[in-house]
mmCIF file of C-alpha atoms and ligand atoms in Angstrom:
data_model
loop_
_atom_site.group_PDB
_atom_site.id
_atom_site.type_symbol
_atom_site.label_atom_id
_atom_site.label_comp_id
_atom_site.label_asym_id
_atom_site.label_seq_id
_atom_site.Cartn_x
_atom_site.Cartn_y
_atom_site.Cartn_z
ATOM 1 C CA MET A 8 -0.068 -0.098 0.383
ATOM 2 C CA THR A 9 1.396 3.158 -1.128
ATOM 3 C CA ARG A 10 2.033 6.008 2.105
ATOM 4 C CA LEU A 11 -0.516 9.175 0.951
ATOM 5 C CA LYS A 12 1.750 12.406 1.716
ATOM 6 C CA THR A 13 0.785 15.554 2.767
ATOM 7 C CA SER A 14 1.007 17.059 -0.208
ATOM 8 C CA ASP A 15 -2.000 13.965 -1.794
ATOM 9 C CA ILE A 16 -4.660 15.461 0.610
ATOM 10 C CA ASN A 17 -4.009 18.395 1.716
ATOM 11 C CA ASP A 18 -6.393 20.442 -0.839
ATOM 12 C CA ILE A 19 -9.337 17.357 -0.341
ATOM 13 C CA SER A 20 -11.168 19.627 2.877
ATOM 14 C CA SER A 21 -10.950 22.738 0.525
ATOM 15 C CA ARG A 22 -11.823 21.206 -2.281
ATOM 16 C CA LEU A 23 -15.258 18.756 -0.827
ATOM 17 C CA GLU A 24 -17.711 21.053 -2.500
ATOM 18 C CA ILE A 25 -16.618 21.046 -6.131
ATOM 19 C CA TYR A 26 -14.945 17.151 -6.202
ATOM 20 C CA ASN A 27 -19.059 16.331 -4.847
ATOM 21 C CA GLN A 28 -20.117 18.056 -7.840
ATOM 22 C CA GLU A 29 -17.842 16.563 -9.759
ATOM 23 C CA VAL A 30 -18.776 13.234 -8.688
ATOM 24 C CA LEU A 31 -21.975 14.241 -9.659
ATOM 25 C CA SER A 32 -21.462 14.747 -12.726
ATOM 26 C CA LYS A 33 -19.631 12.274 -13.504
ATOM 27 C CA THR A 34 -21.900 9.250 -12.078
ATOM 28 C CA GLY A 35 -25.035 10.926 -11.203
ATOM 29 C CA ARG A 36 -24.525 10.195 -7.801
ATOM 30 C CA THR A 37 -22.799 12.364 -4.917
ATOM 31 C CA LEU A 38 -19.821 11.407 -2.648
ATOM 32 C CA LEU A 39 -22.777 9.753 -0.021
ATOM 33 C CA GLY A 40 -25.395 8.367 -2.986
ATOM 34 C CA ILE A 41 -22.198 6.469 -4.486
ATOM 35 C CA ALA A 42 -21.401 5.334 -0.850
ATOM 36 C CA CYS A 43 -24.981 3.736 -0.195
ATOM 37 C CA HIS A 44 -25.226 1.898 -3.428
ATOM 38 C CA ALA A 45 -21.902 0.628 -2.373
ATOM 39 C CA CYS A 46 -23.488 -0.600 0.336
ATOM 40 C CA GLY A 47 -26.964 -1.955 -0.877
ATOM 41 C CA LYS A 48 -28.297 1.143 1.548
ATOM 42 C CA ASP A 49 -31.125 3.869 0.883
ATOM 43 C CA GLU A 50 -29.613 6.718 1.078
ATOM 44 C CA ILE A 51 -32.672 9.060 2.187
ATOM 45 C CA GLN A 52 -32.616 7.032 5.698
ATOM 46 C CA MET A 53 -28.761 7.389 5.902
ATOM 47 C CA ARG A 54 -29.281 10.580 6.072
ATOM 48 C CA ARG A 55 -31.133 10.671 8.971
ATOM 49 C CA GLN A 56 -29.251 8.383 10.852
ATOM 50 C CA ILE A 57 -25.953 9.756 10.300
ATOM 51 C CA GLU A 58 -26.211 13.623 12.081
ATOM 52 C CA SER A 59 -26.264 11.368 15.327
ATOM 53 C CA PHE A 60 -23.706 8.896 14.753
ATOM 54 C CA CYS A 61 -20.881 10.241 16.287
ATOM 55 C CA ILE A 62 -17.162 8.884 14.971
ATOM 56 C CA HIS A 63 -13.795 9.664 16.496
ATOM 57 C CA VAL A 64 -10.639 10.171 14.148
ATOM 58 C CA VAL A 65 -7.775 9.065 16.249
ATOM 59 C CA PRO A 66 -4.519 9.547 15.040
ATOM 60 C CA VAL A 67 -1.148 7.141 15.415
ATOM 61 C CA THR A 68 1.896 7.561 16.093
ATOM 62 C CA ALA A 69 2.990 3.863 15.618
ATOM 63 C CA GLY A 70 5.587 2.760 12.190
ATOM 64 C CA GLN A 71 6.345 6.144 10.271
ATOM 65 C CA GLY A 72 3.623 8.010 12.226
ATOM 66 C CA ILE A 73 1.586 10.437 12.068
ATOM 67 C CA ILE A 74 0.291 12.102 8.463
ATOM 68 C CA THR A 75 -0.291 15.838 8.682
ATOM 69 C CA ASP A 76 -3.606 16.657 7.939
ATOM 70 C CA PHE A 77 -4.525 12.802 7.426
ATOM 71 C CA CYS A 78 -6.703 12.596 10.443
ATOM 72 C CA GLU A 79 -7.954 15.841 9.555
ATOM 73 C CA THR A 80 -9.061 15.100 6.195
ATOM 74 C CA VAL A 81 -10.897 12.376 7.696
ATOM 75 C CA THR A 82 -13.003 14.279 10.033
ATOM 76 C CA THR A 83 -13.550 17.149 7.273
ATOM 77 C CA ILE A 84 -14.767 14.414 4.859
ATOM 78 C CA LEU A 85 -16.903 12.863 7.586
ATOM 79 C CA GLN A 86 -18.391 16.043 8.670
ATOM 80 C CA PHE A 87 -19.176 17.055 4.589
ATOM 81 C CA LEU A 88 -21.482 13.682 4.310
ATOM 82 C CA GLY A 89 -23.090 15.059 7.762
ATOM 83 C CA PHE A 90 -21.579 12.710 10.759
ATOM 84 C CA ASN A 91 -20.856 13.872 14.152
ATOM 85 C CA ALA A 92 -17.365 13.244 13.785
ATOM 86 C CA ARG A 93 -14.032 14.814 15.203
ATOM 87 C CA VAL A 94 -10.163 14.046 15.344
ATOM 88 C CA SER A 95 -9.733 12.759 19.168
ATOM 89 C CA ASP A 96 -7.999 15.075 21.657
ATOM 90 C CA LEU A 97 -5.498 12.173 22.194
ATOM 91 C CA PRO A 98 -3.615 9.940 19.591
ATOM 92 C CA ASP A 99 -3.091 5.786 19.884
ATOM 93 C CA THR A 100 -4.404 3.973 22.822
ATOM 94 C CA SER A 101 -5.522 6.921 25.445
ATOM 95 C CA GLY A 102 -7.356 8.246 21.636
ATOM 96 C CA VAL A 103 -9.284 4.682 21.572
ATOM 97 C CA ALA A 104 -9.837 4.875 26.025
ATOM 98 C CA LEU A 105 -11.005 8.102 25.033
ATOM 99 C CA ALA A 106 -13.471 7.285 22.228
ATOM 100 C CA PHE A 107 -15.243 4.780 24.589
ATOM 101 C CA GLU A 108 -15.430 7.051 27.115
ATOM 102 C CA ASN A 109 -17.009 9.586 25.263
ATOM 103 C CA LYS A 110 -19.344 6.896 24.088
ATOM 104 C CA ALA A 111 -18.902 7.264 20.329
ATOM 105 C CA ASP A 112 -20.073 4.899 17.921
ATOM 106 C CA ALA A 113 -16.838 4.057 15.933
ATOM 107 C CA ILE A 114 -13.584 4.952 15.545
ATOM 108 C CA MET A 115 -11.268 5.497 12.326
ATOM 109 C CA MET A 116 -7.959 5.096 12.710
ATOM 110 C CA ALA A 117 -4.980 4.332 10.415
ATOM 111 C CA ASP A 118 -1.358 2.611 11.108
ATOM 112 C CA ASP A 119 1.342 1.958 8.165
ATOM 113 C CA ARG A 120 -0.763 -1.766 7.075
ATOM 114 C CA ARG A 121 -4.434 -0.939 7.582
ATOM 115 C CA PHE A 122 -6.857 2.227 7.586
ATOM 116 C CA VAL A 123 -10.196 0.507 9.453
ATOM 117 C CA GLY A 124 -13.001 2.583 11.010
ATOM 118 C CA LEU A 125 -14.716 0.223 13.892
ATOM 119 C CA ASN A 126 -18.022 0.405 15.080
ATOM 120 C CA LEU A 127 -17.800 -0.001 19.247
ATOM 121 C CA ASN A 128 -21.264 -1.387 19.330
ATOM 122 C CA THR A 129 -21.509 -4.030 17.027
ATOM 123 C CA ARG A 130 -17.693 -4.725 16.403
ATOM 124 C CA SER A 131 -18.192 -4.191 12.469
ATOM 125 C CA VAL A 132 -14.899 -3.349 11.187
ATOM 126 C CA ALA A 133 -14.816 -1.272 8.129
ATOM 127 C CA ASP A 134 -11.321 -1.504 5.844
ATOM 128 C CA ASN A 135 -9.810 1.072 3.659
ATOM 129 C CA SER A 136 -8.734 -1.029 0.995
ATOM 130 C CA GLU A 137 -11.967 -3.611 0.942
ATOM 131 C CA VAL A 138 -14.484 -0.583 0.796
ATOM 132 C CA THR A 139 -12.267 1.083 -1.296
ATOM 133 C CA GLY A 140 -12.346 -1.410 -4.528
ATOM 134 C CA ARG A 141 -16.078 -2.097 -3.770
ATOM 135 C CA VAL A 142 -16.503 1.745 -3.764
ATOM 136 C CA PHE A 143 -14.972 2.234 -6.942
ATOM 137 C CA ALA A 144 -16.568 -0.893 -8.254
ATOM 138 C CA ALA A 145 -19.934 1.108 -7.782
ATOM 139 C CA ALA A 146 -19.077 3.829 -8.968
ATOM 140 C CA LEU A 147 -17.574 2.003 -12.436
ATOM 141 C CA ASP A 148 -21.032 0.682 -12.016
ATOM 142 C CA LEU A 149 -23.214 4.045 -11.999
ATOM 143 C CA MET A 150 -21.032 5.643 -15.090
ATOM 144 C CA ALA A 151 -21.226 2.897 -16.985
ATOM 145 C CA LYS A 152 -25.434 2.824 -16.576
ATOM 146 C CA GLY A 153 -25.150 -0.465 -15.736
ATOM 147 C CA ILE A 154 -22.126 -2.742 -15.055
ATOM 148 C CA GLU A 155 -23.977 -6.029 -16.251
ATOM 149 C CA ASN A 156 -22.926 -8.657 -18.834
ATOM 150 C CA CYS A 157 -20.033 -5.551 -19.921
ATOM 151 C CA LYS A 158 -16.040 -6.701 -19.874
ATOM 152 C CA VAL A 159 -14.168 -5.145 -17.239
ATOM 153 C CA LEU A 160 -10.337 -5.188 -17.185
ATOM 154 C CA VAL A 161 -9.109 -4.536 -13.325
ATOM 155 C CA LEU A 162 -5.748 -3.412 -13.068
ATOM 156 C CA GLY A 163 -3.739 -4.759 -9.802
ATOM 157 C CA CYS A 164 -4.617 -8.019 -7.824
ATOM 158 C CA GLY A 165 -4.449 -6.439 -4.424
ATOM 159 C CA PRO A 166 -6.541 -5.665 -1.760
ATOM 160 C CA VAL A 167 -8.030 -2.935 -3.395
ATOM 161 C CA GLY A 168 -8.159 -4.583 -7.023
ATOM 162 C CA GLU A 169 -9.851 -8.304 -5.145
ATOM 163 C CA ALA A 170 -12.682 -6.259 -3.847
ATOM 164 C CA ALA A 171 -13.422 -4.259 -7.021
ATOM 165 C CA SER A 172 -13.244 -7.749 -8.770
ATOM 166 C CA LYS A 173 -16.120 -9.159 -6.392
ATOM 167 C CA THR A 174 -18.331 -6.234 -6.442
ATOM 168 C CA LEU A 175 -18.158 -6.104 -9.753
ATOM 169 C CA LEU A 176 -19.066 -9.717 -10.370
ATOM 170 C CA SER A 177 -22.190 -9.155 -8.393
ATOM 171 C CA LEU A 178 -23.080 -6.342 -10.740
ATOM 172 C CA GLY A 179 -22.838 -8.706 -13.461
ATOM 173 C CA ALA A 180 -19.860 -8.079 -15.289
ATOM 174 C CA ARG A 181 -17.426 -10.149 -16.702
ATOM 175 C CA VAL A 182 -13.684 -9.616 -15.118
ATOM 176 C CA SER A 183 -10.587 -9.545 -16.456
ATOM 177 C CA LEU A 184 -7.289 -9.135 -14.578
ATOM 178 C CA CYS A 185 -4.236 -8.103 -15.027
ATOM 179 C CA ASP A 186 -0.858 -7.610 -12.723
ATOM 180 C CA THR A 187 2.600 -7.254 -13.106
ATOM 181 C CA HIS A 188 3.455 -10.215 -11.290
ATOM 182 C CA LEU A 189 1.046 -13.270 -13.149
ATOM 183 C CA LEU A 190 0.823 -15.511 -9.754
ATOM 184 C CA SER A 191 -1.174 -12.260 -7.937
ATOM 185 C CA ALA A 192 -3.582 -12.633 -11.248
ATOM 186 C CA ARG A 193 -3.376 -16.643 -11.048
ATOM 187 C CA PHE A 194 -4.241 -16.641 -7.403
ATOM 188 C CA LEU A 195 -7.284 -14.147 -7.520
ATOM 189 C CA LYS A 196 -8.611 -15.956 -10.150
ATOM 190 C CA GLU A 197 -8.476 -18.948 -7.863
ATOM 191 C CA ARG A 198 -10.111 -17.114 -5.047
ATOM 192 C CA LEU A 199 -12.665 -15.559 -6.977
ATOM 193 C CA SER A 200 -13.759 -19.226 -9.176
ATOM 194 C CA VAL A 201 -16.475 -20.218 -5.513
ATOM 195 C CA TYR A 202 -18.540 -16.665 -6.809
ATOM 196 C CA PRO A 203 -21.122 -16.641 -9.823
ATOM 197 C CA GLY A 204 -19.186 -15.555 -12.690
ATOM 198 C CA GLY A 205 -15.809 -16.556 -11.196
ATOM 199 C CA ASN A 206 -15.303 -19.304 -13.265
ATOM 200 C CA LYS A 207 -14.944 -17.375 -16.758
ATOM 201 C CA ILE A 208 -12.783 -14.878 -15.409
ATOM 202 C CA ILE A 209 -9.984 -14.094 -17.737
ATOM 203 C CA ILE A 210 -6.177 -13.533 -17.116
ATOM 204 C CA GLU A 211 -4.653 -10.992 -19.390
ATOM 205 C CA GLU A 212 -0.559 -11.179 -19.736
ATOM 206 C CA ASP A 213 -0.013 -7.623 -21.541
ATOM 207 C CA ILE A 214 -0.702 -4.652 -20.779
ATOM 208 C CA ASN A 215 -0.639 -3.117 -23.281
ATOM 209 C CA THR A 216 -2.451 -5.422 -25.599
ATOM 210 C CA ALA A 217 -5.903 -5.997 -23.407
ATOM 211 C CA LEU A 218 -6.250 -1.972 -22.924
ATOM 212 C CA SER A 219 -7.237 -2.119 -26.198
ATOM 213 C CA ASN A 220 -9.428 -4.435 -26.119
ATOM 214 C CA TYR A 221 -12.126 -3.241 -22.649
ATOM 215 C CA GLY A 222 -14.382 -0.662 -22.735
ATOM 216 C CA TYR A 223 -14.026 -0.570 -18.477
ATOM 217 C CA VAL A 224 -10.987 -0.542 -16.577
ATOM 218 C CA MET A 225 -10.558 0.079 -13.054
ATOM 219 C CA GLU A 226 -6.770 0.398 -12.091
ATOM 220 C CA ALA A 227 -5.920 -0.213 -9.321
ATOM 221 C CA THR A 228 -2.582 -0.089 -8.790
ATOM 222 C CA PRO A 229 0.080 1.434 -6.911
ATOM 223 C CA SER A 230 2.036 2.326 -9.847
ATOM 224 C CA VAL A 231 2.173 5.537 -12.462
ATOM 225 C CA ASN A 232 1.399 5.470 -15.735
ATOM 226 C CA THR A 233 -0.375 2.258 -16.006
ATOM 227 C CA ILE A 234 -2.183 3.023 -18.972
ATOM 228 C CA PRO A 235 -0.142 5.041 -21.442
ATOM 229 C CA ASP A 236 -1.517 8.324 -23.004
ATOM 230 C CA GLU A 237 -1.488 6.049 -25.979
ATOM 231 C CA PHE A 238 -3.868 3.337 -25.303
ATOM 232 C CA ILE A 239 -6.632 5.662 -23.954
ATOM 233 C CA SER A 240 -9.521 4.898 -26.309
ATOM 234 C CA ASP A 241 -11.890 7.291 -27.126
ATOM 235 C CA HIS A 242 -15.195 5.319 -25.473
ATOM 236 C CA MET A 243 -12.932 4.100 -22.332
ATOM 237 C CA LEU A 244 -14.030 4.641 -18.622
ATOM 238 C CA VAL A 245 -11.836 4.392 -15.824
ATOM 239 C CA THR A 246 -12.131 4.864 -12.571
ATOM 240 C CA ALA A 247 -8.619 4.828 -10.360
ATOM 241 C CA PRO A 248 -8.709 3.867 -6.653
ATOM 242 C CA GLY A 249 -5.022 3.442 -7.155
ATOM 243 C CA VAL A 250 -2.684 5.915 -5.621
ATOM 244 C CA PRO A 251 -0.506 7.696 -6.920
ATOM 245 C CA LEU A 252 -2.673 7.450 -9.764
ATOM 246 C CA GLY A 253 -1.451 4.862 -12.681
ATOM 247 C CA ILE A 254 -2.527 7.972 -15.671
ATOM 248 C CA SER A 255 -0.529 10.629 -16.529
ATOM 249 C CA LYS A 256 -2.162 14.536 -16.446
ATOM 250 C CA ASN A 257 -2.404 14.387 -20.697
ATOM 251 C CA GLY A 258 -4.073 10.733 -19.464
ATOM 252 C CA CYS A 259 -6.778 12.646 -17.436
ATOM 253 C CA GLN A 260 -7.318 15.371 -20.231
ATOM 254 C CA ILE A 261 -8.240 13.485 -22.981
ATOM 255 C CA LEU A 262 -10.116 11.106 -20.169
ATOM 256 C CA GLY A 263 -11.966 14.011 -18.854
ATOM 257 C CA ASN A 264 -15.653 12.849 -18.101
ATOM 258 C CA ARG A 265 -14.693 9.179 -18.263
ATOM 259 C CA LEU A 266 -12.372 9.413 -15.098
ATOM 260 C CA LEU A 267 -13.556 8.809 -11.567
ATOM 261 C CA HIS A 268 -10.372 9.148 -9.150
ATOM 262 C CA ASP A 269 -9.799 10.571 -5.667
ATOM 263 C CA LYS A 270 -6.952 9.202 -2.345
ATOM 264 C CA LEU A 271 -9.695 9.636 0.327
ATOM 265 C CA GLU A 272 -12.692 10.564 -0.402
ATOM 266 C CA LEU A 273 -14.727 7.944 -1.603
ATOM 267 C CA GLY A 274 -12.943 4.999 0.492
ATOM 268 C CA VAL A 275 -14.332 7.061 3.570
ATOM 269 C CA ALA A 276 -17.581 7.888 2.697
ATOM 270 C CA GLY A 277 -17.725 4.064 2.089
ATOM 271 C CA MET A 278 -15.848 2.740 5.171
ATOM 272 C CA ALA A 279 -17.934 5.312 7.376
ATOM 273 C CA ILE A 280 -21.768 4.433 5.590
ATOM 274 C CA SER A 281 -20.594 0.324 5.914
ATOM 275 C CA LEU A 282 -19.696 0.956 9.617
ATOM 276 C CA VAL A 283 -23.800 2.469 10.112
ATOM 277 C CA LEU A 284 -26.314 -0.325 10.323
HETATM 278 C C1 PYL B 15 -4.975 5.162 3.700
HETATM 279 C C2 PYL B 15 -3.924 5.523 3.006
HETATM 280 C C3 PYL B 15 -4.836 5.296 1.387
HETATM 281 C C4 PYL B 15 -3.182 4.617 0.962
HETATM 282 N N1 PYL B 15 -2.410 4.804 1.142
HETATM 283 C C5 PYL B 15 -2.931 4.567 2.918
HETATM 284 C C6 PYL B 15 -1.978 5.178 3.951
HETATM 285 O O1 PYL B 15 -1.416 6.299 3.511
HETATM 286 N N2 PYL B 15 -1.387 4.522 5.272
HETATM 287 C C7 PYL B 15 -0.562 5.348 6.379
HETATM 288 C C8 PYL B 15 -1.459 5.942 7.458
HETATM 289 C C9 PYL B 15 -0.877 6.552 7.935
HETATM 290 C C10 PYL B 15 -1.974 7.457 9.068
HETATM 291 C C11 PYL B 15 -0.637 8.048 9.924
HETATM 292 C C12 PYL B 15 -1.635 9.028 11.014
HETATM 293 O O2 PYL B 15 -1.856 10.127 10.596
HETATM 294 O O3 PYL B 15 -2.435 8.582 12.497
HETATM 295 N N3 PYL B 15 -0.712 6.481 11.295
#
């Protein structure tokens, strides 16, 4: 997993309204709407519940330590969605204890391995990688106005690509996998074979050849330039949860409204909604 830098996230809070409108124009739903779509929850009902849902975002000093603006940005995204969210006054163990003592409904926190949401009442865990794959797959379904029976190329067979593939299969898409490590693609195909449609998964061994044959792409790799400009076709739709973005600035210009990418917003929205019963 790529560790975010402050420079990756320090403009998110100030651009949330603009980004929400951008997401709405690309998918027909807002950040909240996509998160609800991904979690199979009713948006109207969620709006009623989230105002009283208290989330403490707890800084974690372990490992490489705190990323300046990370907890503040997560909290601002949650508040934008309507949650009663705050950054904990204390980090680590003390912050977790404070959340329980203040009867918070949930905690969000991240070390160098995992970024999770924890529902303190139900004990449910929302993992950022899993949820991010799910919400970006849901977003692709919305952008495509229904992904059922469509061929989708999933680039990157890590935790995000795996979650995205499971969601795409559940939506009836025809999933193909591609990874620089062929074994990763083979192992994921094996794990997905138990899901409906999983036994029809194709492994694409050459990404550039593959890109010319797919109109729908999920870019879930931690690499840059995964999708070279010359392989972007004029009807391609791309959702890209991968950090850093695997498409060049020029590639982003070419794709325009046909590309959806962010580094925290959709994943945080999906985590929070998945924590609310
Ligand atoms: C959650 C992000 C998405 C991509 N990479 C993940 C990452 O950067 N993880 C590390 C997060 C560390 C947060 C730090 C803090 O400020 O509390 N422990």
